[in-house]
Amino acid sequence: MALLLGVLMLFHELVPNRIGNLGSLVETFLPWFGLGIPVLLAGALWRRSPAAGAALLLPAAVWLSLFGGLLGDKSQPGGDLTVVQHNVGAENPDPAGTARDLATSGADVLALVELTEQARGTYEQGLAAAYPHHTVQGTVGLWSRLPLSDTRPIDTRMDVGPLGDTKPAEEKLAYNRALRATVTTGKGPLAVYVAHLGSARVNPRGGFSTGDRDRNAQALAEAVAAERNERVVLLGDLNGTVDDRALAGLTSRLRSAQVAAGDGFGFSWPAAFPVVRIDQILTKGVQPKSSWVLPATGSDHLPVAARLGW
């Protein structure tokens, strides 16, 4: 069992996705496979088996090679810009309180996803004093202390098939889930993408259902690949971890601020007991100096933040 655990973690990319997206499911919770090591160690000690204890060196070494770098604090002082991303939650019972918390977060650029039409005005009013510039495209929005330009929605193919093709653009915009904007900084323009990819669901019959998310991720990756600005930040609830192969089109071009400069795993969901980081800050052309998770709001996600430098 120890050897199998080590091999599974070492070659997780070979776990097929053909049956219930099992590979993506394994990669989503890959850090938690490390819990099998102390369980098996207890079994080895109970059986007084030196061979079993020695076999545990393999999964322990593999886990440390994959995630050991996340155990320490890699943050550095300095930085030029603080960015925050938060899925504010469509069922958030206190959007006004969430807006107050975010207004005092210290963010220069603030991305919100899962905005509802009912709560949009509350966020706009609560954030107006701290952020003179903002744009909302469908269910995603960007607030900034710095000027915004070139704002536009990004088509992440939420609608597919003949029915989707017949919908007019203004109808699609109402539930658009991604945008792009240029933030004018003192050191040049910064392309900022805000995205909320489709949800992933686990059910007994379908397994790990990720069809919408994977399609959205591919479309978003194509948009990022076509970006001409050398400095790019993606702020979003991607409904997947950076280990998930479905996000490879993004993670191959952008790096995680949490991995580069965070303290720990930075789990963001669910807020009551976070077990995965699906809220991401990904960058290119800028240097993550620090990355952290903010205190809970009324949402079922935790806000995530990063300090970036040039």
PDB file of C-alpha atoms in Angstrom:
ATOM      1  CA  MET A   1       0.000   0.000   0.000  1.00  0.00           C
ATOM      2  CA  ALA A   2       2.871   2.365   0.734  1.00  0.00           C
ATOM      3  CA  LEU A   3       4.437   1.672  -2.645  1.00  0.00           C
ATOM      4  CA  LEU A   4       1.112   2.058  -4.438  1.00  0.00           C
ATOM      5  CA  LEU A   5       0.514   5.380  -2.699  1.00  0.00           C
ATOM      6  CA  GLY A   6       3.937   6.631  -3.759  1.00  0.00           C
ATOM      7  CA  VAL A   7       3.467   5.510  -7.361  1.00  0.00           C
ATOM      8  CA  LEU A   8      -0.001   7.098  -7.518  1.00  0.00           C
ATOM      9  CA  MET A   9       1.312  10.486  -6.397  1.00  0.00           C
ATOM     10  CA  LEU A  10       4.434  10.261  -8.554  1.00  0.00           C
ATOM     11  CA  PHE A  11       2.552   9.371 -11.743  1.00  0.00           C
ATOM     12  CA  HIS A  12      -0.752  11.129 -11.053  1.00  0.00           C
ATOM     13  CA  GLU A  13      -0.762  12.558 -14.570  1.00  0.00           C
ATOM     14  CA  LEU A  14      -1.161   9.009 -15.915  1.00  0.00           C
ATOM     15  CA  VAL A  15      -4.438   8.433 -14.077  1.00  0.00           C
ATOM     16  CA  PRO A  16      -6.950   8.503 -16.959  1.00  0.00           C
ATOM     17  CA  ASN A  17      -9.766  10.989 -17.231  1.00  0.00           C
ATOM     18  CA  ARG A  18     -11.856   8.771 -19.470  1.00  0.00           C
ATOM     19  CA  ILE A  19     -13.872   7.367 -16.586  1.00  0.00           C
ATOM     20  CA  GLY A  20     -15.543  10.099 -14.532  1.00  0.00           C
ATOM     21  CA  ASN A  21     -12.601  12.510 -14.912  1.00  0.00           C
ATOM     22  CA  LEU A  22     -10.817  10.470 -12.273  1.00  0.00           C
ATOM     23  CA  GLY A  23      -7.448  12.020 -13.094  1.00  0.00           C
ATOM     24  CA  SER A  24      -8.677  15.559 -12.428  1.00  0.00           C
ATOM     25  CA  LEU A  25     -10.354  14.406  -9.219  1.00  0.00           C
ATOM     26  CA  VAL A  26      -7.098  12.868  -7.967  1.00  0.00           C
ATOM     27  CA  GLU A  27      -5.162  16.026  -8.855  1.00  0.00           C
ATOM     28  CA  THR A  28      -7.700  18.269  -7.119  1.00  0.00           C
ATOM     29  CA  PHE A  29      -7.107  16.569  -3.772  1.00  0.00           C
ATOM     30  CA  LEU A  30      -3.521  15.452  -4.416  1.00  0.00           C
ATOM     31  CA  PRO A  31      -1.993  17.164  -1.330  1.00  0.00           C
ATOM     32  CA  TRP A  32      -4.372  15.240   0.919  1.00  0.00           C
ATOM     33  CA  PHE A  33      -2.986  11.899  -0.244  1.00  0.00           C
ATOM     34  CA  GLY A  34      -0.151  12.663   2.147  1.00  0.00           C
ATOM     35  CA  LEU A  35      -2.484  11.795   5.015  1.00  0.00           C
ATOM     36  CA  GLY A  36      -2.085   8.163   3.994  1.00  0.00           C
ATOM     37  CA  ILE A  37       1.560   8.264   5.107  1.00  0.00           C
ATOM     38  CA  PRO A  38       0.997   8.620   8.887  1.00  0.00           C
ATOM     39  CA  VAL A  39      -1.879   6.127   8.701  1.00  0.00           C
ATOM     40  CA  LEU A  40       0.371   3.540   7.065  1.00  0.00           C
ATOM     41  CA  LEU A  41       3.187   4.424   9.452  1.00  0.00           C
ATOM     42  CA  ALA A  42       0.906   3.633  12.372  1.00  0.00           C
ATOM     43  CA  GLY A  43       0.143   0.290  10.752  1.00  0.00           C
ATOM     44  CA  ALA A  44       3.847  -0.422  10.252  1.00  0.00           C
ATOM     45  CA  LEU A  45       4.587   0.357  13.893  1.00  0.00           C
ATOM     46  CA  TRP A  46       1.675  -1.773  15.062  1.00  0.00           C
ATOM     47  CA  ARG A  47       2.913  -4.702  13.022  1.00  0.00           C
ATOM     48  CA  ARG A  48       6.553  -3.934  13.958  1.00  0.00           C
ATOM     49  CA  SER A  49       7.438  -4.207  10.287  1.00  0.00           C
ATOM     50  CA  PRO A  50      10.762  -2.578   9.289  1.00  0.00           C
ATOM     51  CA  ALA A  51      10.023  -3.368   5.645  1.00  0.00           C
ATOM     52  CA  ALA A  52       6.718  -1.488   5.762  1.00  0.00           C
ATOM     53  CA  GLY A  53       8.416   1.442   7.467  1.00  0.00           C
ATOM     54  CA  ALA A  54      11.120   1.533   4.826  1.00  0.00           C
ATOM     55  CA  ALA A  55       8.534   1.368   2.050  1.00  0.00           C
ATOM     56  CA  LEU A  56       7.001   4.580   3.384  1.00  0.00           C
ATOM     57  CA  LEU A  57      10.129   6.466   2.363  1.00  0.00           C
ATOM     58  CA  LEU A  58       8.839   6.432  -1.230  1.00  0.00           C
ATOM     59  CA  PRO A  59       5.486   8.216  -0.689  1.00  0.00           C
ATOM     60  CA  ALA A  60       7.091  10.559   1.837  1.00  0.00           C
ATOM     61  CA  ALA A  61       9.794  11.562  -0.652  1.00  0.00           C
ATOM     62  CA  VAL A  62       7.262  11.979  -3.466  1.00  0.00           C
ATOM     63  CA  TRP A  63       4.918  14.113  -1.353  1.00  0.00           C
ATOM     64  CA  LEU A  64       7.780  16.352  -0.219  1.00  0.00           C
ATOM     65  CA  SER A  65       8.996  16.759  -3.794  1.00  0.00           C
ATOM     66  CA  LEU A  66       5.509  17.809  -4.887  1.00  0.00           C
ATOM     67  CA  PHE A  67       4.433  19.946  -1.957  1.00  0.00           C
ATOM     68  CA  GLY A  68       7.387  20.465   0.365  1.00  0.00           C
ATOM     69  CA  GLY A  69       7.969  23.888  -1.146  1.00  0.00           C
ATOM     70  CA  LEU A  70       4.546  25.006   0.073  1.00  0.00           C
ATOM     71  CA  LEU A  71       5.285  24.260   3.720  1.00  0.00           C
ATOM     72  CA  GLY A  72       7.425  27.345   4.304  1.00  0.00           C
ATOM     73  CA  ASP A  73       6.837  31.066   3.967  1.00  0.00           C
ATOM     74  CA  LYS A  74       8.248  32.290   0.645  1.00  0.00           C
ATOM     75  CA  SER A  75       6.989  35.842   0.928  1.00  0.00           C
ATOM     76  CA  GLN A  76       9.349  38.744   0.360  1.00  0.00           C
ATOM     77  CA  PRO A  77       9.113  42.397   1.348  1.00  0.00           C
ATOM     78  CA  GLY A  78       8.223  45.051  -1.174  1.00  0.00           C
ATOM     79  CA  GLY A  79       5.970  45.061  -4.178  1.00  0.00           C
ATOM     80  CA  ASP A  80       4.145  47.682  -6.201  1.00  0.00           C
ATOM     81  CA  LEU A  81       0.557  46.487  -6.405  1.00  0.00           C
ATOM     82  CA  THR A  82      -1.815  44.512  -4.179  1.00  0.00           C
ATOM     83  CA  VAL A  83      -4.492  42.450  -5.907  1.00  0.00           C
ATOM     84  CA  VAL A  84      -7.421  40.614  -4.317  1.00  0.00           C
ATOM     85  CA  GLN A  85      -9.836  38.095  -5.806  1.00  0.00           C
ATOM     86  CA  HIS A  86     -13.048  36.995  -4.143  1.00  0.00           C
ATOM     87  CA  ASN A  87     -15.977  34.831  -5.111  1.00  0.00           C
ATOM     88  CA  VAL A  88     -18.533  36.802  -3.128  1.00  0.00           C
ATOM     89  CA  GLY A  89     -21.149  34.041  -3.378  1.00  0.00           C
ATOM     90  CA  ALA A  90     -24.547  34.316  -4.992  1.00  0.00           C
ATOM     91  CA  GLU A  91     -26.149  33.244  -1.690  1.00  0.00           C
ATOM     92  CA  ASN A  92     -24.115  35.665   0.434  1.00  0.00           C
ATOM     93  CA  PRO A  93     -26.484  36.877   3.194  1.00  0.00           C
ATOM     94  CA  ASP A  94     -24.448  40.044   3.870  1.00  0.00           C
ATOM     95  CA  PRO A  95     -23.117  41.646   0.674  1.00  0.00           C
ATOM     96  CA  ALA A  96     -22.868  45.032   2.405  1.00  0.00           C
ATOM     97  CA  GLY A  97     -20.614  43.570   5.085  1.00  0.00           C
ATOM     98  CA  THR A  98     -18.537  41.781   2.467  1.00  0.00           C
ATOM     99  CA  ALA A  99     -18.111  45.061   0.566  1.00  0.00           C
ATOM    100  CA  ARG A 100     -16.952  46.798   3.763  1.00  0.00           C
ATOM    101  CA  ASP A 101     -14.408  44.075   4.458  1.00  0.00           C
ATOM    102  CA  LEU A 102     -13.045  44.218   0.923  1.00  0.00           C
ATOM    103  CA  ALA A 103     -12.863  48.026   0.937  1.00  0.00           C
ATOM    104  CA  THR A 104     -10.447  47.813   3.883  1.00  0.00           C
ATOM    105  CA  SER A 105      -8.397  44.931   2.434  1.00  0.00           C
ATOM    106  CA  GLY A 106      -5.682  47.217   1.091  1.00  0.00           C
ATOM    107  CA  ALA A 107      -6.188  46.015  -2.472  1.00  0.00           C
ATOM    108  CA  ASP A 108      -5.252  48.306  -5.330  1.00  0.00           C
ATOM    109  CA  VAL A 109      -7.098  46.034  -7.748  1.00  0.00           C
ATOM    110  CA  LEU A 110     -10.090  43.991  -6.611  1.00  0.00           C
ATOM    111  CA  ALA A 111     -11.804  41.272  -8.661  1.00  0.00           C
ATOM    112  CA  LEU A 112     -15.225  39.929  -7.698  1.00  0.00           C
ATOM    113  CA  VAL A 113     -17.010  36.971  -9.236  1.00  0.00           C
ATOM    114  CA  GLU A 114     -20.465  35.453  -8.817  1.00  0.00           C
ATOM    115  CA  LEU A 115     -22.078  38.866  -8.664  1.00  0.00           C
ATOM    116  CA  THR A 116     -25.860  38.754  -8.792  1.00  0.00           C
ATOM    117  CA  GLU A 117     -28.034  41.457 -10.273  1.00  0.00           C
ATOM    118  CA  GLN A 118     -29.650  41.940  -6.851  1.00  0.00           C
ATOM    119  CA  ALA A 119     -26.334  42.461  -5.012  1.00  0.00           C
ATOM    120  CA  ARG A 120     -24.448  44.362  -7.705  1.00  0.00           C
ATOM    121  CA  GLY A 121     -25.650  47.782  -6.527  1.00  0.00           C
ATOM    122  CA  THR A 122     -24.661  46.986  -2.961  1.00  0.00           C
ATOM    123  CA  TYR A 123     -21.090  46.239  -3.996  1.00  0.00           C
ATOM    124  CA  GLU A 124     -20.895  49.266  -6.258  1.00  0.00           C
ATOM    125  CA  GLN A 125     -22.090  51.525  -3.457  1.00  0.00           C
ATOM    126  CA  GLY A 126     -19.923  49.928  -0.782  1.00  0.00           C
ATOM    127  CA  LEU A 127     -16.742  50.052  -2.864  1.00  0.00           C
ATOM    128  CA  ALA A 128     -17.231  53.431  -4.566  1.00  0.00           C
ATOM    129  CA  ALA A 129     -15.264  55.489  -2.050  1.00  0.00           C
ATOM    130  CA  ALA A 130     -12.192  53.235  -2.097  1.00  0.00           C
ATOM    131  CA  TYR A 131     -12.227  52.437  -5.817  1.00  0.00           C
ATOM    132  CA  PRO A 132     -13.008  55.258  -8.257  1.00  0.00           C
ATOM    133  CA  HIS A 133     -12.718  52.971 -11.291  1.00  0.00           C
ATOM    134  CA  HIS A 134     -14.713  49.824 -11.922  1.00  0.00           C
ATOM    135  CA  THR A 135     -16.337  47.690 -14.568  1.00  0.00           C
ATOM    136  CA  VAL A 136     -18.889  44.898 -14.339  1.00  0.00           C
ATOM    137  CA  GLN A 137     -19.395  42.476 -17.209  1.00  0.00           C
ATOM    138  CA  GLY A 138     -22.179  40.033 -16.452  1.00  0.00           C
ATOM    139  CA  THR A 139     -21.414  38.265 -13.168  1.00  0.00           C
ATOM    140  CA  VAL A 140     -17.772  39.367 -12.847  1.00  0.00           C
ATOM    141  CA  GLY A 141     -16.402  42.769 -11.921  1.00  0.00           C
ATOM    142  CA  LEU A 142     -13.152  44.658 -11.431  1.00  0.00           C
ATOM    143  CA  TRP A 143     -12.615  47.568  -9.034  1.00  0.00           C
ATOM    144  CA  SER A 144      -9.417  49.615  -9.110  1.00  0.00           C
ATOM    145  CA  ARG A 145      -7.716  52.595  -7.484  1.00  0.00           C
ATOM    146  CA  LEU A 146      -5.931  53.060 -10.810  1.00  0.00           C
ATOM    147  CA  PRO A 147      -7.493  53.942 -14.177  1.00  0.00           C
ATOM    148  CA  LEU A 148      -9.036  51.162 -16.256  1.00  0.00           C
ATOM    149  CA  SER A 149      -9.253  50.982 -20.027  1.00  0.00           C
ATOM    150  CA  ASP A 150      -9.869  48.478 -22.818  1.00  0.00           C
ATOM    151  CA  THR A 151     -12.483  46.683 -20.738  1.00  0.00           C
ATOM    152  CA  ARG A 152     -14.401  43.965 -22.514  1.00  0.00           C
ATOM    153  CA  PRO A 153     -16.099  40.645 -21.822  1.00  0.00           C
ATOM    154  CA  ILE A 154     -14.310  37.414 -22.660  1.00  0.00           C
ATOM    155  CA  ASP A 155     -16.309  34.649 -24.281  1.00  0.00           C
ATOM    156  CA  THR A 156     -15.572  31.469 -22.321  1.00  0.00           C
ATOM    157  CA  ARG A 157     -18.148  29.468 -24.301  1.00  0.00           C
ATOM    158  CA  MET A 158     -20.781  29.272 -21.621  1.00  0.00           C
ATOM    159  CA  ASP A 159     -23.267  28.603 -24.412  1.00  0.00           C
ATOM    160  CA  VAL A 160     -22.628  25.704 -26.751  1.00  0.00           C
ATOM    161  CA  GLY A 161     -24.570  24.086 -29.542  1.00  0.00           C
ATOM    162  CA  PRO A 162     -27.282  25.436 -31.838  1.00  0.00           C
ATOM    163  CA  LEU A 163     -29.314  26.959 -29.011  1.00  0.00           C
ATOM    164  CA  GLY A 164     -26.370  28.982 -27.764  1.00  0.00           C
ATOM    165  CA  ASP A 165     -25.537  30.173 -31.260  1.00  0.00           C
ATOM    166  CA  THR A 166     -28.975  31.733 -31.613  1.00  0.00           C
ATOM    167  CA  LYS A 167     -28.757  33.848 -28.453  1.00  0.00           C
ATOM    168  CA  PRO A 168     -28.074  37.564 -29.003  1.00  0.00           C
ATOM    169  CA  ALA A 169     -24.929  39.118 -27.539  1.00  0.00           C
ATOM    170  CA  GLU A 170     -26.818  41.245 -25.000  1.00  0.00           C
ATOM    171  CA  GLU A 171     -28.509  38.155 -23.578  1.00  0.00           C
ATOM    172  CA  LYS A 172     -25.198  36.326 -23.234  1.00  0.00           C
ATOM    173  CA  LEU A 173     -23.613  39.350 -21.538  1.00  0.00           C
ATOM    174  CA  ALA A 174     -26.097  39.123 -18.662  1.00  0.00           C
ATOM    175  CA  TYR A 175     -24.422  35.963 -17.394  1.00  0.00           C
ATOM    176  CA  ASN A 176     -20.943  36.513 -18.842  1.00  0.00           C
ATOM    177  CA  ARG A 177     -18.281  35.076 -16.515  1.00  0.00           C
ATOM    178  CA  ALA A 178     -14.988  36.582 -17.676  1.00  0.00           C
ATOM    179  CA  LEU A 179     -13.567  39.989 -18.555  1.00  0.00           C
ATOM    180  CA  ARG A 180     -10.335  41.663 -19.552  1.00  0.00           C
ATOM    181  CA  ALA A 181      -9.163  45.174 -18.675  1.00  0.00           C
ATOM    182  CA  THR A 182      -5.980  47.229 -18.749  1.00  0.00           C
ATOM    183  CA  VAL A 183      -4.865  48.785 -15.459  1.00  0.00           C
ATOM    184  CA  THR A 184      -2.701  51.872 -15.898  1.00  0.00           C
ATOM    185  CA  THR A 185       0.097  51.666 -13.336  1.00  0.00           C
ATOM    186  CA  GLY A 186       3.055  53.935 -12.714  1.00  0.00           C
ATOM    187  CA  LYS A 187       5.273  51.318 -14.359  1.00  0.00           C
ATOM    188  CA  GLY A 188       3.216  50.649 -17.435  1.00  0.00           C
ATOM    189  CA  PRO A 189       0.001  48.893 -18.442  1.00  0.00           C
ATOM    190  CA  LEU A 190      -1.066  45.648 -16.809  1.00  0.00           C
ATOM    191  CA  ALA A 191      -3.537  43.298 -18.486  1.00  0.00           C
ATOM    192  CA  VAL A 192      -5.959  41.923 -15.890  1.00  0.00           C
ATOM    193  CA  TYR A 193      -8.315  39.028 -16.532  1.00  0.00           C
ATOM    194  CA  VAL A 194     -11.171  38.162 -14.180  1.00  0.00           C
ATOM    195  CA  ALA A 195     -12.847  34.792 -14.605  1.00  0.00           C
ATOM    196  CA  HIS A 196     -15.272  32.383 -13.003  1.00  0.00           C
ATOM    197  CA  LEU A 197     -15.072  29.013 -14.697  1.00  0.00           C
ATOM    198  CA  GLY A 198     -17.907  26.511 -14.675  1.00  0.00           C
ATOM    199  CA  SER A 199     -18.498  24.479 -11.560  1.00  0.00           C
ATOM    200  CA  ALA A 200     -17.133  20.992 -10.996  1.00  0.00           C
ATOM    201  CA  ARG A 201     -19.450  18.452  -9.399  1.00  0.00           C
ATOM    202  CA  VAL A 202     -18.920  15.016  -7.868  1.00  0.00           C
ATOM    203  CA  ASN A 203     -21.808  12.573  -8.192  1.00  0.00           C
ATOM    204  CA  PRO A 204     -22.064   8.767  -8.004  1.00  0.00           C
ATOM    205  CA  ARG A 205     -23.165   8.260 -11.596  1.00  0.00           C
ATOM    206  CA  GLY A 206     -21.168  10.839 -13.497  1.00  0.00           C
ATOM    207  CA  GLY A 207     -18.055  10.880 -11.351  1.00  0.00           C
ATOM    208  CA  PHE A 208     -16.201  14.201 -11.382  1.00  0.00           C
ATOM    209  CA  SER A 209     -18.271  16.327 -13.768  1.00  0.00           C
ATOM    210  CA  THR A 210     -16.109  19.090 -15.277  1.00  0.00           C
ATOM    211  CA  GLY A 211     -17.372  19.571 -18.837  1.00  0.00           C
ATOM    212  CA  ASP A 212     -18.321  23.249 -18.501  1.00  0.00           C
ATOM    213  CA  ARG A 213     -15.214  24.128 -16.527  1.00  0.00           C
ATOM    214  CA  ASP A 214     -12.873  22.420 -18.961  1.00  0.00           C
ATOM    215  CA  ARG A 215     -14.487  24.132 -21.954  1.00  0.00           C
ATOM    216  CA  ASN A 216     -14.318  27.498 -20.192  1.00  0.00           C
ATOM    217  CA  ALA A 217     -10.678  26.923 -19.241  1.00  0.00           C
ATOM    218  CA  GLN A 218      -9.713  26.189 -22.827  1.00  0.00           C
ATOM    219  CA  ALA A 219     -11.428  29.334 -24.112  1.00  0.00           C
ATOM    220  CA  LEU A 220      -9.819  31.457 -21.400  1.00  0.00           C
ATOM    221  CA  ALA A 221      -6.406  29.962 -22.155  1.00  0.00           C
ATOM    222  CA  GLU A 222      -6.827  30.915 -25.814  1.00  0.00           C
ATOM    223  CA  ALA A 223      -7.638  34.500 -24.828  1.00  0.00           C
ATOM    224  CA  VAL A 224      -4.598  34.708 -22.540  1.00  0.00           C
ATOM    225  CA  ALA A 225      -2.379  33.191 -25.232  1.00  0.00           C
ATOM    226  CA  ALA A 226      -3.473  35.942 -27.635  1.00  0.00           C
ATOM    227  CA  GLU A 227      -2.735  38.708 -25.092  1.00  0.00           C
ATOM    228  CA  ARG A 228      -0.135  41.174 -26.398  1.00  0.00           C
ATOM    229  CA  ASN A 229       0.699  42.806 -23.095  1.00  0.00           C
ATOM    230  CA  GLU A 230       3.782  41.247 -21.509  1.00  0.00           C
ATOM    231  CA  ARG A 231       2.392  41.781 -17.996  1.00  0.00           C
ATOM    232  CA  VAL A 232      -0.683  39.716 -17.205  1.00  0.00           C
ATOM    233  CA  VAL A 233      -2.611  38.868 -14.048  1.00  0.00           C
ATOM    234  CA  LEU A 234      -5.492  36.403 -13.938  1.00  0.00           C
ATOM    235  CA  LEU A 235      -7.804  36.687 -10.940  1.00  0.00           C
ATOM    236  CA  GLY A 236     -10.511  34.095 -10.707  1.00  0.00           C
ATOM    237  CA  ASP A 237     -12.430  31.251  -9.218  1.00  0.00           C
ATOM    238  CA  LEU A 238     -11.208  28.600 -11.623  1.00  0.00           C
ATOM    239  CA  ASN A 239     -12.983  25.727  -9.858  1.00  0.00           C
ATOM    240  CA  GLY A 240      -9.744  23.782 -10.062  1.00  0.00           C
ATOM    241  CA  THR A 241      -6.303  23.640  -8.503  1.00  0.00           C
ATOM    242  CA  VAL A 242      -3.053  24.426 -10.283  1.00  0.00           C
ATOM    243  CA  ASP A 243      -2.303  20.681 -10.238  1.00  0.00           C
ATOM    244  CA  ASP A 244      -5.410  19.895 -12.300  1.00  0.00           C
ATOM    245  CA  ARG A 245      -4.500  18.971 -15.876  1.00  0.00           C
ATOM    246  CA  ALA A 246      -7.634  20.720 -17.147  1.00  0.00           C
ATOM    247  CA  LEU A 247      -6.004  24.069 -16.330  1.00  0.00           C
ATOM    248  CA  ALA A 248      -2.720  23.252 -18.068  1.00  0.00           C
ATOM    249  CA  GLY A 249      -3.468  25.733 -20.851  1.00  0.00           C
ATOM    250  CA  LEU A 250      -3.367  28.476 -18.212  1.00  0.00           C
ATOM    251  CA  THR A 251      -0.765  27.171 -15.785  1.00  0.00           C
ATOM    252  CA  SER A 252       1.706  26.536 -18.609  1.00  0.00           C
ATOM    253  CA  ARG A 253       1.674  30.275 -19.390  1.00  0.00           C
ATOM    254  CA  LEU A 254       1.030  31.772 -15.974  1.00  0.00           C
ATOM    255  CA  ARG A 255       2.427  30.980 -12.551  1.00  0.00           C
ATOM    256  CA  SER A 256       0.637  30.836  -9.250  1.00  0.00           C
ATOM    257  CA  ALA A 257       1.371  33.674  -6.835  1.00  0.00           C
ATOM    258  CA  GLN A 258       0.672  31.297  -3.945  1.00  0.00           C
ATOM    259  CA  VAL A 259       3.172  28.723  -5.184  1.00  0.00           C
ATOM    260  CA  ALA A 260       5.792  31.380  -5.898  1.00  0.00           C
ATOM    261  CA  ALA A 261       5.435  33.580  -2.829  1.00  0.00           C
ATOM    262  CA  GLY A 262       2.812  32.205  -0.454  1.00  0.00           C
ATOM    263  CA  ASP A 263       2.856  30.808   3.050  1.00  0.00           C
ATOM    264  CA  GLY A 264       1.366  27.318   3.018  1.00  0.00           C
ATOM    265  CA  PHE A 265      -1.243  25.899   0.680  1.00  0.00           C
ATOM    266  CA  GLY A 266      -3.576  28.889   0.793  1.00  0.00           C
ATOM    267  CA  PHE A 267      -6.752  26.789   0.687  1.00  0.00           C
ATOM    268  CA  SER A 268      -9.787  28.959  -0.109  1.00  0.00           C
ATOM    269  CA  TRP A 269     -12.848  26.690  -0.240  1.00  0.00           C
ATOM    270  CA  PRO A 270     -15.114  25.978   1.520  1.00  0.00           C
ATOM    271  CA  ALA A 271     -14.723  28.964   3.820  1.00  0.00           C
ATOM    272  CA  ALA A 272     -15.865  27.074   6.932  1.00  0.00           C
ATOM    273  CA  PHE A 273     -13.159  24.415   6.513  1.00  0.00           C
ATOM    274  CA  PRO A 274     -10.955  25.069   3.457  1.00  0.00           C
ATOM    275  CA  VAL A 275      -9.572  21.940   1.803  1.00  0.00           C
ATOM    276  CA  VAL A 276      -8.672  23.115  -1.719  1.00  0.00           C
ATOM    277  CA  ARG A 277      -7.440  26.270  -3.416  1.00  0.00           C
ATOM    278  CA  ILE A 278      -9.706  26.915  -6.371  1.00  0.00           C
ATOM    279  CA  ASP A 279      -9.461  30.708  -6.149  1.00  0.00           C
ATOM    280  CA  GLN A 280      -6.349  31.667  -8.035  1.00  0.00           C
ATOM    281  CA  ILE A 281      -4.015  34.576  -8.713  1.00  0.00           C
ATOM    282  CA  LEU A 282      -1.870  33.703 -11.728  1.00  0.00           C
ATOM    283  CA  THR A 283       0.745  36.014 -13.204  1.00  0.00           C
ATOM    284  CA  LYS A 284       3.116  36.587 -16.099  1.00  0.00           C
ATOM    285  CA  GLY A 285       5.683  39.353 -16.471  1.00  0.00           C
ATOM    286  CA  VAL A 286       5.352  40.525 -12.863  1.00  0.00           C
ATOM    287  CA  GLN A 287       6.993  39.181  -9.716  1.00  0.00           C
ATOM    288  CA  PRO A 288       4.817  37.804  -6.901  1.00  0.00           C
ATOM    289  CA  LYS A 289       6.272  39.089  -3.637  1.00  0.00           C
ATOM    290  CA  SER A 290       3.737  37.627  -1.240  1.00  0.00           C
ATOM    291  CA  SER A 291       0.421  35.789  -1.315  1.00  0.00           C
ATOM    292  CA  TRP A 292      -2.095  35.123   1.424  1.00  0.00           C
ATOM    293  CA  VAL A 293      -5.702  34.303   2.268  1.00  0.00           C
ATOM    294  CA  LEU A 294      -7.957  36.951   3.799  1.00  0.00           C
ATOM    295  CA  PRO A 295     -10.474  36.369   6.627  1.00  0.00           C
ATOM    296  CA  ALA A 296     -13.893  34.942   5.831  1.00  0.00           C
ATOM    297  CA  THR A 297     -16.759  37.123   4.683  1.00  0.00           C
ATOM    298  CA  GLY A 298     -20.376  36.108   4.152  1.00  0.00           C
ATOM    299  CA  SER A 299     -19.335  33.991   1.155  1.00  0.00           C
ATOM    300  CA  ASP A 300     -18.580  30.281   1.022  1.00  0.00           C
ATOM    301  CA  HIS A 301     -15.164  31.189  -0.452  1.00  0.00           C
ATOM    302  CA  LEU A 302     -12.268  32.969   1.230  1.00  0.00           C
ATOM    303  CA  PRO A 303     -10.750  36.014  -0.497  1.00  0.00           C
ATOM    304  CA  VAL A 304      -7.196  35.564  -1.768  1.00  0.00           C
ATOM    305  CA  ALA A 305      -4.585  38.307  -2.118  1.00  0.00           C
ATOM    306  CA  ALA A 306      -1.116  38.865  -3.526  1.00  0.00           C
ATOM    307  CA  ARG A 307       1.469  41.623  -3.605  1.00  0.00           C
ATOM    308  CA  LEU A 308       3.126  42.004  -6.993  1.00  0.00           C
ATOM    309  CA  GLY A 309       6.314  43.759  -8.046  1.00  0.00           C
ATOM    310  CA  TRP A 310       7.918  44.825 -11.295  1.00  0.00           C
TER     311      TRP A 310
END
